[in-house]
Coordinates of C-alpha atoms in Angstrom, one line a residue:
Chain A
X1 CA 50.1 4.2 56.9
X2 CA 52.4 1.6 55.3
X3 CA 51.3 -1.0 57.8
X4 CA 47.6 -0.5 57.2
X5 CA 48.3 -0.9 53.6
X6 CA 50.0 -4.2 53.9
X7 CA 47.2 -5.5 56.2
X8 CA 44.6 -4.7 53.5
X9 CA 46.5 -5.6 50.4
X10 CA 46.2 -9.4 50.6
X11 CA 42.6 -9.1 51.1
X12 CA 42.2 -6.8 48.1
X13 CA 44.4 -9.2 46.0
X14 CA 42.1 -12.2 46.9
X15 CA 38.9 -10.3 46.5
X16 CA 38.1 -11.2 42.9
X17 CA 38.9 -14.9 43.2
X18 CA 37.1 -15.1 46.5
X19 CA 34.0 -13.7 45.2
X20 CA 33.9 -15.9 42.1
X21 CA 34.8 -19.1 44.1
X22 CA 32.2 -18.4 46.8
X23 CA 29.6 -17.7 44.1
X24 CA 30.2 -20.7 41.8
X25 CA 31.7 -23.4 44.1
X26 CA 31.1 -22.8 47.8
X27 CA 27.6 -21.2 47.7
X28 CA 26.2 -23.6 45.2
X29 CA 27.7 -26.6 47.0
X30 CA 25.8 -25.5 50.1
X31 CA 22.6 -24.6 48.3
X32 CA 22.6 -28.0 46.7
X33 CA 22.3 -29.6 50.2
X34 CA 19.6 -27.2 51.1
X35 CA 17.5 -27.4 48.0
X36 CA 17.8 -31.3 48.3
X37 CA 15.5 -31.1 51.3
X38 CA 12.7 -29.1 49.7
X39 CA 10.2 -29.8 47.0
X40 CA 10.9 -28.4 43.6
X41 CA 9.0 -25.0 43.5
X42 CA 6.3 -25.1 40.6
X43 CA 4.7 -21.8 39.5
X44 CA 3.7 -19.6 42.3
X45 CA 3.6 -22.6 45.0
X46 CA 6.5 -22.1 47.4
X47 CA 8.8 -25.0 47.9
X48 CA 7.8 -27.1 50.9
X49 CA 10.3 -28.6 53.3
X50 CA 10.5 -32.4 52.8
X51 CA 13.5 -33.3 54.8
X52 CA 15.1 -36.5 53.7
X53 CA 12.1 -37.5 51.3
X54 CA 14.1 -37.2 48.1
X55 CA 16.8 -39.5 49.5
X56 CA 14.3 -42.0 50.5
X57 CA 12.7 -42.0 47.0
X58 CA 16.1 -42.3 45.5
X59 CA 16.6 -45.9 46.9
X60 CA 13.4 -47.0 45.1
X61 CA 14.2 -45.1 42.0
X62 CA 15.5 -47.8 39.6
X63 CA 17.1 -45.3 37.2
X64 CA 19.1 -43.9 40.1
X65 CA 20.2 -47.2 41.3
X66 CA 21.2 -48.2 37.8
X67 CA 23.2 -44.8 37.4
X68 CA 25.0 -45.4 40.7
X69 CA 25.9 -49.0 39.8
X70 CA 26.9 -48.0 36.3
X71 CA 29.1 -45.2 37.6
X72 CA 30.8 -47.5 40.1
X73 CA 31.5 -50.1 37.3
X74 CA 32.7 -47.3 35.0
X75 CA 35.1 -45.9 37.6
X76 CA 36.4 -49.1 38.9
X77 CA 36.9 -50.3 35.2
X78 CA 38.2 -47.3 33.5
X79 CA 40.6 -46.0 36.2
X80 CA 42.9 -49.1 36.7
X81 CA 42.8 -49.7 33.0
X82 CA 44.0 -46.3 32.0
X83 CA 46.6 -46.1 34.7
X84 CA 48.2 -49.5 33.6
X85 CA 48.2 -48.4 30.0
X86 CA 49.4 -45.0 30.9
X87 CA 52.4 -46.5 32.8
X88 CA 53.2 -48.9 29.9
X89 CA 53.0 -46.1 27.4
X90 CA 55.4 -43.9 29.5
X91 CA 57.9 -46.8 29.9
X92 CA 57.7 -47.3 26.1
X93 CA 58.2 -43.7 25.3
X94 CA 61.1 -43.4 27.8
X95 CA 62.9 -46.4 26.5
X96 CA 65.4 -46.4 23.6
X97 CA 63.0 -47.6 21.0
X98 CA 63.1 -46.0 17.6
X99 CA 60.4 -43.6 16.6
X100 CA 59.6 -42.4 20.2
X101 CA 58.4 -39.1 19.2
X102 CA 55.8 -40.6 16.8
X103 CA 54.8 -43.1 19.5
X104 CA 54.4 -40.4 22.0
X105 CA 52.3 -38.4 19.6
X106 CA 50.1 -41.3 18.8
X107 CA 49.5 -41.9 22.5
X108 CA 48.9 -38.4 23.4
X109 CA 46.6 -37.3 20.4
X110 CA 43.2 -38.4 21.7
X111 CA 43.9 -36.1 24.7
X112 CA 44.0 -33.0 22.6
X113 CA 40.7 -33.7 20.8
X114 CA 37.3 -32.7 22.3
X115 CA 35.4 -35.6 23.7
X116 CA 32.4 -34.6 21.7
X117 CA 34.4 -34.9 18.4
X118 CA 35.9 -38.3 19.2
X119 CA 32.5 -39.6 20.5
X120 CA 31.1 -38.8 17.1
X121 CA 33.9 -40.6 15.5
X122 CA 33.5 -43.6 17.6
X123 CA 29.8 -43.5 17.2
X124 CA 30.5 -44.6 13.6
X125 CA 33.1 -47.3 14.6
X126 CA 30.5 -48.8 16.8
X127 CA 27.7 -48.8 14.2
X128 CA 26.3 -52.3 13.9
X129 CA 27.2 -54.3 10.7
X130 CA 29.3 -51.8 8.9
X131 CA 31.1 -49.8 11.5
X132 CA 34.9 -50.2 11.8
X133 CA 34.9 -52.6 14.8
X134 CA 32.3 -54.9 13.2
X135 CA 34.2 -54.9 9.8
X136 CA 37.3 -55.7 11.5
X137 CA 35.8 -58.5 13.6
X138 CA 34.0 -59.7 10.4
X139 CA 37.4 -60.6 9.0
X140 CA 37.7 -63.2 11.6
X141 CA 34.2 -64.5 11.1
X142 CA 32.4 -62.8 14.1
X143 CA 28.9 -61.6 13.5
X144 CA 28.0 -57.9 13.7
X145 CA 26.5 -56.7 16.9
X146 CA 24.8 -53.6 18.1
X147 CA 27.5 -52.3 20.7
X148 CA 25.7 -49.3 21.8
X149 CA 22.1 -50.6 21.5
X150 CA 22.7 -53.8 23.5
X151 CA 22.4 -53.3 27.4
X152 CA 25.2 -55.8 27.8
X153 CA 27.9 -53.9 25.8
X154 CA 26.7 -50.2 25.9
X155 CA 28.6 -49.4 29.2
X156 CA 31.6 -51.2 28.2
X157 CA 31.8 -49.5 24.8
X158 CA 31.7 -46.2 26.5
X159 CA 34.5 -47.3 28.9
X160 CA 36.7 -48.4 26.0
X161 CA 36.4 -44.9 24.5
X162 CA 37.2 -43.3 27.9
X163 CA 40.3 -45.3 28.4
X164 CA 41.4 -44.6 24.9
X165 CA 40.9 -40.9 25.4
X166 CA 42.5 -40.6 28.8
X167 CA 45.5 -43.0 29.0
X168 CA 47.7 -40.7 26.9
X169 CA 47.0 -37.8 29.2
X170 CA 48.1 -39.8 32.3
X171 CA 51.0 -41.0 30.4
X172 CA 52.5 -37.5 30.5
X173 CA 52.5 -37.5 34.4
X174 CA 54.3 -40.8 34.3
X175 CA 56.9 -39.7 31.7
X176 CA 57.6 -36.7 33.9
X177 CA 58.2 -39.0 37.0
X178 CA 60.2 -41.4 35.1
X179 CA 62.6 -38.7 33.9
X180 CA 63.1 -37.9 37.5
X181 CA 64.4 -41.4 38.4
X182 CA 68.2 -41.4 38.4
X183 CA 69.7 -43.6 35.5
X184 CA 72.4 -44.7 38.0
X185 CA 69.6 -46.9 39.7
X186 CA 69.1 -48.9 36.5
X187 CA 72.9 -49.2 36.0
X188 CA 73.3 -50.6 39.6
X189 CA 70.4 -53.0 39.1
X190 CA 71.9 -54.2 35.9
X191 CA 75.4 -54.8 37.5
X192 CA 73.6 -56.9 40.2
X193 CA 72.0 -58.9 37.4
X194 CA 68.5 -57.8 38.1
X195 CA 66.0 -58.6 35.3
X196 CA 64.0 -55.8 33.8
X197 CA 60.7 -57.0 35.1
X198 CA 62.3 -57.3 38.7
X199 CA 63.7 -53.8 38.4
X200 CA 60.3 -52.4 37.4
X201 CA 58.4 -54.2 40.2
X202 CA 61.0 -53.3 42.9
X203 CA 62.3 -50.0 41.9
X204 CA 60.3 -48.1 39.2
X205 CA 56.9 -49.0 40.3
X206 CA 57.4 -48.0 43.9
X207 CA 59.1 -44.7 42.8
X208 CA 56.0 -43.9 40.6
X209 CA 53.6 -44.5 43.5
X210 CA 53.0 -40.7 44.2
X211 CA 52.3 -40.2 40.6
X212 CA 50.0 -43.2 40.5
X213 CA 48.0 -41.8 43.4
X214 CA 47.9 -38.3 42.0
X215 CA 46.6 -39.8 38.6
X216 CA 44.3 -42.1 40.3
X217 CA 42.5 -39.4 42.2
X218 CA 42.1 -37.3 39.0
X219 CA 40.9 -40.3 37.0
X220 CA 38.2 -41.0 39.6
X221 CA 37.2 -37.3 39.6
X222 CA 36.9 -37.4 35.8
X223 CA 34.7 -40.5 35.8
X224 CA 32.1 -38.5 37.9
X225 CA 32.6 -35.4 35.9
X226 CA 32.9 -36.2 32.1
X227 CA 29.8 -37.3 30.6
X228 CA 30.1 -35.8 27.0
X229 CA 30.3 -39.3 25.3
X230 CA 27.0 -40.4 27.2
X231 CA 25.1 -37.4 25.8
X232 CA 26.5 -38.2 22.2
X233 CA 26.6 -41.9 22.0
X234 CA 23.8 -43.6 24.2
X235 CA 21.9 -40.9 26.0
X236 CA 22.1 -43.3 29.0
X237 CA 20.3 -46.1 27.1
X238 CA 19.3 -48.7 26.1
X239 CA 17.1 -49.1 29.2
X240 CA 19.4 -46.9 31.5
X241 CA 22.2 -49.5 30.9
X242 CA 24.8 -46.8 30.3
X243 CA 23.6 -43.9 32.4
X244 CA 25.9 -42.2 34.8
X245 CA 25.2 -40.1 37.9
X246 CA 26.0 -36.7 36.5
X247 CA 24.1 -37.5 33.1
X248 CA 21.0 -38.5 35.3
X249 CA 21.4 -35.2 37.1
X250 CA 21.4 -33.4 33.8
X251 CA 18.4 -35.3 32.6
X252 CA 16.3 -34.8 35.8
X253 CA 17.2 -31.1 36.1
X254 CA 17.0 -29.9 32.4
X255 CA 14.5 -32.4 30.8
X256 CA 12.0 -33.0 33.8
X257 CA 12.9 -29.7 35.6
X258 CA 12.8 -31.5 39.0
X259 CA 15.7 -29.5 40.3
X260 CA 15.2 -30.5 43.8
X261 CA 15.6 -34.2 43.0
X262 CA 18.5 -33.4 40.8
X263 CA 20.1 -31.6 43.7
X264 CA 19.7 -34.6 45.9
X265 CA 21.6 -36.8 43.4
X266 CA 24.2 -34.1 43.1
X267 CA 24.7 -34.5 46.8
X268 CA 25.5 -38.2 46.2
X269 CA 28.2 -37.1 43.8
X270 CA 29.6 -34.5 46.2
X271 CA 29.8 -37.2 48.9
X272 CA 31.8 -39.4 46.5
X273 CA 34.2 -36.5 45.7
X274 CA 34.5 -35.6 49.3
X275 CA 35.6 -39.2 50.2
X276 CA 38.1 -39.0 47.5
X277 CA 39.5 -35.7 48.9
X278 CA 39.6 -37.3 52.2
X279 CA 41.5 -40.3 50.9
X280 CA 44.0 -37.9 49.1
X281 CA 44.8 -35.4 51.8
X282 CA 43.9 -37.5 54.9
X283 CA 45.4 -40.9 54.3
X284 CA 47.7 -41.1 51.3
X285 CA 49.5 -37.9 51.8
X286 CA 50.7 -39.0 55.0
X287 CA 52.0 -42.4 53.6
X288 CA 53.6 -41.1 50.5
X289 CA 56.1 -38.4 50.8
X290 CA 54.8 -35.7 48.3
X291 CA 57.1 -32.9 47.0
Chain B
X1 CA 66.5 -50.4 31.5
X2 CA 68.5 -49.6 28.4
X3 CA 71.5 -51.4 29.7
X4 CA 70.1 -54.8 28.9
X5 CA 70.5 -54.0 25.2
X6 CA 74.2 -53.4 25.4
X7 CA 74.9 -56.9 27.0
X8 CA 75.5 -59.8 24.6
X9 CA 72.1 -61.5 23.8
X10 CA 71.1 -65.1 23.2
X11 CA 68.9 -66.0 20.3
X12 CA 65.9 -66.4 22.5
X13 CA 66.4 -62.9 24.0
X14 CA 66.7 -61.5 20.6
X15 CA 63.3 -63.0 19.5
X16 CA 61.8 -61.8 22.7
X17 CA 63.1 -58.3 22.1
X18 CA 61.8 -58.2 18.5
X19 CA 58.4 -59.3 19.8
X20 CA 58.3 -56.7 22.4
X21 CA 59.1 -54.0 19.9
X22 CA 56.5 -55.2 17.6
X23 CA 53.9 -55.0 20.5
X24 CA 54.9 -51.3 21.2
X25 CA 54.5 -50.3 17.6
X26 CA 51.2 -52.2 17.4
X27 CA 49.9 -50.3 20.4
X28 CA 51.0 -47.0 18.8
X29 CA 49.3 -47.8 15.6
X30 CA 46.1 -49.0 17.4
X31 CA 45.9 -45.8 19.3
X32 CA 46.2 -43.5 16.3
X33 CA 44.0 -45.7 14.0
X34 CA 40.6 -44.2 15.0
X35 CA 41.8 -40.8 14.2
X36 CA 43.5 -41.8 10.9
X37 CA 40.2 -43.5 9.9
X38 CA 38.2 -40.4 10.7
X39 CA 40.7 -38.3 8.5
X40 CA 40.4 -40.8 5.7
X41 CA 36.5 -40.7 5.9
X42 CA 36.4 -36.9 6.1
X43 CA 38.5 -36.6 2.8
X44 CA 36.6 -39.2 0.8
X45 CA 33.1 -39.3 -0.8
X46 CA 30.4 -41.0 1.5
X47 CA 30.4 -44.2 -0.7
X48 CA 33.9 -45.0 0.7
X49 CA 32.7 -44.8 4.3
X50 CA 32.5 -48.6 4.5
X51 CA 34.7 -49.5 1.5
X52 CA 38.3 -48.9 2.2
X53 CA 40.3 -48.3 -1.0
X54 CA 43.8 -46.8 -0.7
X55 CA 43.6 -44.8 -3.8
X56 CA 39.9 -43.6 -3.7
X57 CA 39.7 -40.1 -5.0
X58 CA 40.2 -37.3 -2.4
X59 CA 37.6 -34.6 -1.9
X60 CA 36.9 -31.6 0.2
X61 CA 33.1 -31.8 -0.4
X62 CA 32.3 -33.2 3.1
X63 CA 34.0 -30.1 4.7
X64 CA 32.0 -27.7 2.4
X65 CA 28.9 -29.6 3.2
X66 CA 29.3 -29.4 7.0
X67 CA 30.4 -25.8 6.7
X68 CA 27.2 -24.8 4.7
X69 CA 24.9 -26.9 6.8
X70 CA 25.5 -25.2 10.1
X71 CA 26.8 -21.8 11.1
X72 CA 30.4 -23.2 12.0
X73 CA 31.9 -19.8 11.3
X74 CA 29.8 -18.3 14.1
X75 CA 30.6 -21.1 16.4
X76 CA 34.4 -20.6 15.7
X77 CA 34.0 -17.0 16.5
X78 CA 31.9 -17.8 19.9
X79 CA 34.7 -20.3 20.9
X80 CA 37.4 -17.8 20.3
X81 CA 35.6 -15.2 22.4
X82 CA 34.9 -17.6 25.2
X83 CA 38.4 -18.8 25.3
X84 CA 40.0 -15.3 25.2
X85 CA 37.5 -14.0 27.9
X86 CA 38.3 -16.9 30.2
X87 CA 42.0 -16.8 29.6
X88 CA 42.6 -13.1 30.3
X89 CA 40.4 -13.2 33.4
X90 CA 42.0 -16.4 34.7
X91 CA 45.4 -14.9 34.4
X92 CA 44.5 -11.7 36.1
X93 CA 42.3 -13.1 38.8
X94 CA 44.7 -16.1 39.6
X95 CA 47.9 -14.0 39.5
X96 CA 46.5 -11.5 42.1
X97 CA 45.3 -14.4 44.5
X98 CA 48.5 -16.5 44.0
X99 CA 50.6 -13.4 44.9
X100 CA 48.7 -13.0 48.1
X101 CA 49.1 -16.6 49.0
X102 CA 52.7 -16.7 48.2
X103 CA 54.0 -13.3 49.7
X104 CA 51.6 -12.1 52.4
X105 CA 50.8 -13.3 55.9
X106 CA 47.2 -12.8 57.1
X107 CA 44.7 -14.4 59.4
X108 CA 43.1 -17.6 58.1
X109 CA 45.5 -18.0 55.2
X110 CA 45.7 -21.8 55.5
X111 CA 42.0 -22.2 55.8
X112 CA 41.2 -19.9 52.8
X113 CA 43.8 -21.8 50.7
X114 CA 42.1 -25.0 51.6
X115 CA 38.8 -23.5 50.5
X116 CA 40.3 -22.4 47.2
X117 CA 41.5 -26.1 46.6
X118 CA 38.0 -27.4 47.1
X119 CA 37.5 -26.4 43.4
X120 CA 40.0 -29.0 42.3
X121 CA 37.6 -31.6 43.6
X122 CA 34.3 -30.0 42.7
X123 CA 34.5 -28.7 39.2
X124 CA 31.7 -26.1 38.4
X125 CA 30.0 -28.4 36.0
X126 CA 29.1 -30.9 38.8
X127 CA 27.1 -28.1 40.4
X128 CA 25.3 -27.3 37.3
X129 CA 21.9 -27.2 38.7
X130 CA 22.6 -24.4 41.3
X131 CA 25.0 -22.7 38.9
X132 CA 22.3 -22.5 36.3
X133 CA 19.9 -20.9 39.0
X134 CA 22.6 -18.3 39.8
X135 CA 23.2 -17.4 36.3
X136 CA 19.7 -17.0 35.5
X137 CA 19.0 -14.8 38.5
X138 CA 21.9 -12.6 37.2
X139 CA 20.0 -12.5 33.9
X140 CA 23.0 -13.9 32.0
X141 CA 21.6 -17.1 30.5
X142 CA 22.7 -17.6 26.9
X143 CA 25.8 -15.1 27.0
X144 CA 29.5 -15.8 26.5
X145 CA 30.2 -14.4 30.0
X146 CA 27.9 -17.0 31.6
X147 CA 29.9 -19.7 30.1
X148 CA 33.1 -18.4 31.4
X149 CA 32.2 -17.0 34.9
X150 CA 32.3 -20.3 36.9
X151 CA 35.8 -21.1 35.6
X152 CA 37.5 -17.7 35.9
X153 CA 38.8 -18.2 39.6
X154 CA 40.6 -21.4 38.8
X155 CA 41.9 -23.2 41.9
X156 CA 44.4 -25.0 39.5
X157 CA 45.6 -21.7 38.2
X158 CA 46.0 -20.2 41.7
X159 CA 47.8 -23.3 42.9
X160 CA 50.2 -23.4 40.0
X161 CA 51.1 -19.8 40.1
X162 CA 51.5 -19.8 43.9
X163 CA 53.9 -22.6 43.7
X164 CA 55.9 -20.7 41.1
X165 CA 55.9 -17.4 42.9
X166 CA 57.2 -19.1 46.1
X167 CA 60.4 -20.1 44.3
X168 CA 61.1 -16.4 43.4
X169 CA 63.6 -14.9 45.8
X170 CA 62.2 -12.3 48.2
X171 CA 65.2 -10.1 47.7
X172 CA 63.8 -9.1 44.3
X173 CA 60.7 -7.9 46.1
X174 CA 62.6 -5.8 48.5
X175 CA 64.7 -4.3 45.7
X176 CA 61.5 -3.3 43.9
X177 CA 60.1 -1.9 47.1
X178 CA 63.2 0.3 47.5
X179 CA 62.8 1.6 44.0
X180 CA 59.3 2.7 45.2
X181 CA 57.2 0.1 43.5
X182 CA 53.9 -0.9 45.0
X183 CA 52.6 -4.4 45.2
X184 CA 50.9 -4.4 41.8
X185 CA 54.0 -2.9 40.2
X186 CA 56.2 -5.5 41.8
X187 CA 53.9 -8.2 40.7
X188 CA 53.9 -7.0 37.0
X189 CA 57.6 -6.1 36.8
X190 CA 59.1 -9.0 38.8
X191 CA 56.8 -11.9 39.2
X192 CA 54.9 -12.2 36.0
X193 CA 57.9 -12.0 33.6
X194 CA 59.9 -14.7 35.8
X195 CA 56.8 -17.1 35.7
X196 CA 56.3 -16.8 31.9
X197 CA 56.8 -20.5 31.2
X198 CA 54.1 -21.3 33.8
X199 CA 51.7 -19.0 32.1
X200 CA 52.4 -20.6 28.8
X201 CA 51.8 -24.1 30.3
X202 CA 48.7 -23.0 32.2
X203 CA 47.4 -21.2 29.1
X204 CA 47.7 -24.2 27.0
X205 CA 46.0 -26.6 29.5
X206 CA 43.2 -24.0 29.9
X207 CA 42.7 -23.5 26.2
X208 CA 42.5 -27.1 25.5
X209 CA 40.1 -27.7 28.4
X210 CA 37.7 -24.9 27.4
X211 CA 37.9 -25.6 23.7
X212 CA 36.7 -29.2 24.6
X213 CA 34.3 -28.4 27.3
X214 CA 30.7 -29.3 26.5
X215 CA 28.3 -30.0 29.4
X216 CA 28.2 -26.4 31.0
X217 CA 28.0 -24.5 27.6
X218 CA 25.4 -27.0 26.4
X219 CA 23.2 -26.1 29.5
X220 CA 23.8 -22.4 29.6
X221 CA 23.4 -21.6 25.9
X222 CA 20.5 -21.9 23.6
X223 CA 21.2 -19.7 20.4
X224 CA 23.5 -19.7 17.5
X225 CA 25.1 -16.4 18.6
X226 CA 26.6 -17.8 21.9
X227 CA 27.0 -21.5 21.2
X228 CA 30.6 -22.7 21.1
X229 CA 32.0 -25.3 18.7
X230 CA 31.4 -28.3 20.9
X231 CA 27.7 -27.4 21.4
X232 CA 27.3 -26.5 17.8
X233 CA 28.7 -29.9 16.8
X234 CA 26.6 -31.7 19.3
X235 CA 23.5 -30.0 17.7
X236 CA 24.7 -30.7 14.2
X237 CA 25.4 -34.3 14.7
X238 CA 22.4 -35.3 16.7
X239 CA 21.3 -38.8 15.3
X240 CA 17.9 -37.4 14.4
X241 CA 19.4 -34.9 11.8
X242 CA 20.4 -37.8 9.7
X243 CA 23.6 -36.4 8.6
X244 CA 26.1 -38.6 6.6
X245 CA 29.0 -40.1 8.6
X246 CA 31.6 -38.7 6.4
X247 CA 30.2 -35.2 6.9
X248 CA 30.1 -35.6 10.7
X249 CA 33.7 -36.8 10.4
X250 CA 34.6 -33.7 8.5
X251 CA 32.8 -31.5 11.2
X252 CA 34.5 -33.3 14.1
X253 CA 37.8 -32.8 12.5
X254 CA 37.1 -29.3 11.7
X255 CA 36.1 -28.3 15.3
X256 CA 39.2 -30.0 16.6
X257 CA 41.6 -28.7 13.8
X258 CA 43.0 -25.6 15.5
X259 CA 44.0 -27.6 18.6
X260 CA 45.2 -30.6 16.5
X261 CA 47.4 -28.4 14.2
X262 CA 48.7 -26.5 17.2
X263 CA 49.6 -29.7 18.9
X264 CA 51.4 -31.1 15.8
X265 CA 53.3 -27.9 15.3
X266 CA 54.3 -27.4 19.0
X267 CA 54.3 -30.9 20.2
X268 CA 57.2 -30.5 22.5
X269 CA 55.9 -27.3 24.2
X270 CA 52.5 -28.9 24.6
X271 CA 53.8 -32.0 26.2
X272 CA 56.2 -30.1 28.4
X273 CA 53.4 -27.7 29.4
X274 CA 51.2 -30.5 30.6
X275 CA 54.2 -32.1 32.3
X276 CA 55.0 -28.9 34.1
X277 CA 51.5 -28.3 35.1
X278 CA 51.3 -31.8 36.4
X279 CA 54.3 -31.9 38.5
X280 CA 53.4 -28.9 40.7

């Protein structure tokens, strides 16, 4: 009796989590692939199998190409910038500087706030002419410009906001890692006469590597997941200059109701995420001793 | 790195040190400036939006205007209900699953654990098209439950709690069993109390995530009685509504206020919780 119970117990314990995960992660992921090979059902007409047609039309869809390109720029721009800043912030907050607590608070605050709230605040800062940024630049004689309305600066403006919002969050992980580094390493290096920059490059930075990889993967995931600021600030415009993949999915699915095509674009995001997972578990984990 | 400060310094080094410190503080000020400016705007009449005067008269009018212009009271209630539903379900569901992974051997354990971790990569909002379809087939569109369901079995929570449960000595398990306690009783009397700091950490991370979440609630709700604060703010502040900036600032601050105040009061716990959740 006892043995039967111990055999069944783990499955019963797992049941609620398994059902929900299957229903909202695994099943929809598989369904996304399947529905991307069918036409969007309209009215009573049943969906027709179209194979790879959606993927073919994607390549000639300028909005998709723009979204893909923008998302690549967005990820490759915001991820290294937030990582570098996060590292710098952690080193500052971990040093002997006065007012550490205040500095830490200042860096971390944007993380606590909802993206939608800060996006609304920054919308005002970017206002052409009298927004905070133009007023500030005006002091130095620069002319006002339409940051969010100009295809050349719209995406960059969103990226600046994203870095401001995320760097403090990643700082926390670096701070935790820095506190694990033994102070005797620093003392030894000082006795040897090593400069601070040398010490950082040869000791601190390599020791932070596992954290950097962890943060990097999370930052990349976020750059394909978080689009609140696009919705609030630019709606992908002007002329699709700031549209991101998930924002395009959202538009195609819930404004044009072309769910099949939206699924096909989602598949592209899933492939990118799968590649990231592969990098994390397949390659990097072997090179970096985790845990 | 602090050693250098105790060594005798030349004049050049001192100057460099000073510049460095100034740089650090400048970065700190730069980072908090956007928020400070929004606070300033929210507490001053609209005519000071673009005219910064240190001693301009303070006012609460923007907050009253925002509060009266949209049903923010209802939005607060919705967010509160959403977060408490999610948190309670997450705690129960993740605890049960984490216990199974930490203390039982069964066929396919590794594979199932990997399948759970998939959710760390593919968050529910990425699958919003299919998840919307599922929710509408269940007839749950525009309900609090629908906003929470996809997040209740959280891979992050399961992983975090499993790591913690693994550090608890098995002897305590056996002792409880000798006393005649079943698995659920052992879990409740031994594991949950010992993992309390992790529950606090996970709870804080989860609350701030869901307080701030926009996309999925935006898609799945369409009425005042279910909309959480983030969606409410999005509807309120849409450019075509023509609301004044200072009122939008006030509304944005209002929606973030509970988290902001909580953070300022419990800064240390917040930071430590995020650290704890991150290290695992």
